[in-house]
Short mmCIF file of C-alpha atoms in Angstrom, two decimals:
data_model
loop_
_atom_site.label_atom_id
_atom_site.label_comp_id
_atom_site.label_asym_id
_atom_site.label_seq_id
_atom_site.Cartn_x
_atom_site.Cartn_y
_atom_site.Cartn_z
CA MET A 1 107.03 169.40 -97.06
CA LEU A 2 109.42 169.67 -99.95
CA ALA A 3 107.64 169.49 -103.30
CA TYR A 4 109.47 168.43 -106.45
CA TYR A 5 108.43 168.84 -110.06
CA ASP A 6 109.10 167.42 -113.50
CA TYR A 7 111.88 169.47 -115.09
CA LYS A 8 110.29 169.74 -118.53
CA SER A 9 106.55 169.90 -117.86
CA GLY A 10 106.59 171.55 -114.44
CA THR A 11 104.01 169.12 -113.09
CA LEU A 12 104.20 168.04 -109.46
CA LYS A 13 105.95 164.68 -109.15
CA GLY A 14 105.81 164.31 -105.37
CA GLN A 15 106.51 165.63 -101.91
CA VAL A 16 108.93 164.71 -99.15
CA ASN A 17 108.02 165.24 -95.51
CA LEU A 18 110.87 167.10 -93.81
CA ALA A 19 109.53 166.61 -90.27
CA GLU A 20 112.59 164.49 -89.51
CA GLY A 21 115.54 162.99 -91.33
CA ASP A 22 118.92 164.12 -92.56
CA VAL A 23 120.81 165.19 -95.66
CA GLU A 24 123.81 163.31 -96.99
CA VAL A 25 126.25 164.97 -99.39
CA LEU A 26 127.32 162.22 -101.77
CA PRO A 27 130.92 161.84 -102.94
CA THR A 28 131.58 162.69 -106.56
CA ASP A 29 132.48 159.06 -107.29
CA CYS A 30 128.98 158.01 -106.19
CA LEU A 31 127.40 158.66 -109.57
CA LYS A 32 124.64 156.93 -111.38
CA ALA A 33 125.58 155.83 -114.87
CA ARG A 34 125.50 158.99 -116.97
CA ASN A 35 124.28 158.89 -120.53
CA GLU A 36 122.19 161.00 -122.86
CA PHE A 37 119.01 159.91 -121.03
CA ASN A 38 120.44 160.51 -117.54
CA PRO A 39 122.75 163.55 -117.53
CA SER A 40 123.09 163.48 -113.73
CA SER A 41 125.41 166.02 -112.12
CA GLU A 42 128.38 164.96 -110.04
CA TRP A 43 127.12 167.30 -107.26
CA ARG A 44 124.48 165.15 -105.58
CA LEU A 45 122.90 164.77 -102.20
CA ALA A 46 120.42 162.38 -100.63
CA ILE A 47 117.50 163.45 -98.46
CA ASN A 48 116.89 160.62 -96.00
CA THR A 49 113.55 160.46 -94.18
CA PRO A 50 111.91 157.60 -92.32
CA ALA A 51 109.63 157.05 -95.33
CA ARG A 52 112.06 157.37 -98.24
CA ARG A 53 115.36 158.46 -99.73
CA LEU A 54 115.35 161.12 -102.44
CA PHE A 55 118.38 161.96 -104.59
CA VAL A 56 118.90 165.55 -105.72
CA ALA A 57 121.44 166.82 -108.26
CA ALA A 58 122.78 170.39 -108.29
CA ASP A 59 124.54 172.25 -111.07
CA SER A 60 127.55 173.17 -108.90
CA GLU A 61 129.26 172.24 -105.66
CA ALA A 62 128.25 175.58 -104.12
CA HIS A 63 124.57 175.03 -104.97
CA MET A 64 124.72 171.50 -103.59
CA TYR A 65 125.96 172.79 -100.21
CA GLU A 66 123.41 175.63 -100.23
CA TRP A 67 120.60 173.10 -100.75
CA ALA A 68 122.02 170.76 -98.11
CA ASP A 69 122.27 173.58 -95.55
CA ALA A 70 118.76 174.87 -96.32
CA ILE A 71 117.16 171.42 -96.08
CA ARG A 72 119.06 170.64 -92.86
CA GLY A 73 117.79 173.94 -91.46
CA VAL A 74 114.18 173.02 -92.22
CA ILE A 75 114.57 169.54 -90.69
CA ARG A 76 116.27 171.01 -87.59
CA LYS A 77 113.53 173.65 -87.15
CA ASN A 78 110.79 171.04 -87.49
CA MET A 79 112.48 168.79 -84.93
CA GLU A 80 113.00 171.72 -82.50
CA GLN A 81 109.33 172.70 -82.77
CA ARG A 82 108.25 169.13 -82.13
CA LEU A 83 110.60 168.90 -79.11
CA GLU A 84 109.34 172.22 -77.70
CA LYS A 85 105.75 171.04 -78.05
CA THR A 86 106.59 167.72 -76.36
CA ASN A 87 108.50 169.45 -73.54
CA SER A 88 105.80 172.06 -72.89
CA THR A 89 103.16 169.31 -72.72
CA ALA A 90 105.33 167.28 -70.34
CA LEU A 91 106.00 170.32 -68.12
CA ALA A 92 102.30 171.19 -67.99
CA ASP A 93 101.52 167.63 -66.91
CA GLN A 94 104.19 167.74 -64.17
CA SER A 95 103.60 171.24 -62.77
CA PRO A 96 102.49 171.22 -59.12
CA ARG A 97 98.93 172.23 -58.44
CA MET A 98 98.61 174.65 -55.52
CA SER A 99 95.49 174.70 -53.43
CA PRO A 100 93.98 178.18 -53.16
CA ARG A 101 93.87 177.69 -49.34
CA VAL A 102 97.66 177.42 -49.00
CA SER A 103 99.44 180.57 -47.85
CA LEU A 104 103.17 181.22 -47.91
CA THR A 105 104.78 183.06 -45.02
CA ALA A 106 108.28 184.50 -45.08
CA THR A 107 110.42 184.01 -41.97
CA ASN A 108 113.79 185.27 -40.86
CA GLN A 109 114.72 181.87 -39.45
CA PRO A 110 117.95 180.38 -40.88
CA CYS A 111 117.67 177.08 -42.67
CA ALA A 112 118.85 174.11 -40.62
#
């Protein structure tokens, strides 16, 4: 989860589940209307999840890319863990069950 807070009061405004999704770096011409009530930065990105889309503004281009890389890393790690869990469950379900009465004998016979 990524929690976000009110800039002035510091109170929790919400959370975004980063279990899956992607991050989109927005072009600098993709600005909201800036005014004294909305001093949005030109360095923005969008966090896209199945449930919502959250816009984030950074104070510099470098910070924007740092945030994008970090969030992508979290999403990728969450997806890898989910895939590993799914694969290990599938492999466990498909593994052959050997009877304890079966014995294996090595031979020197060539395969035909």
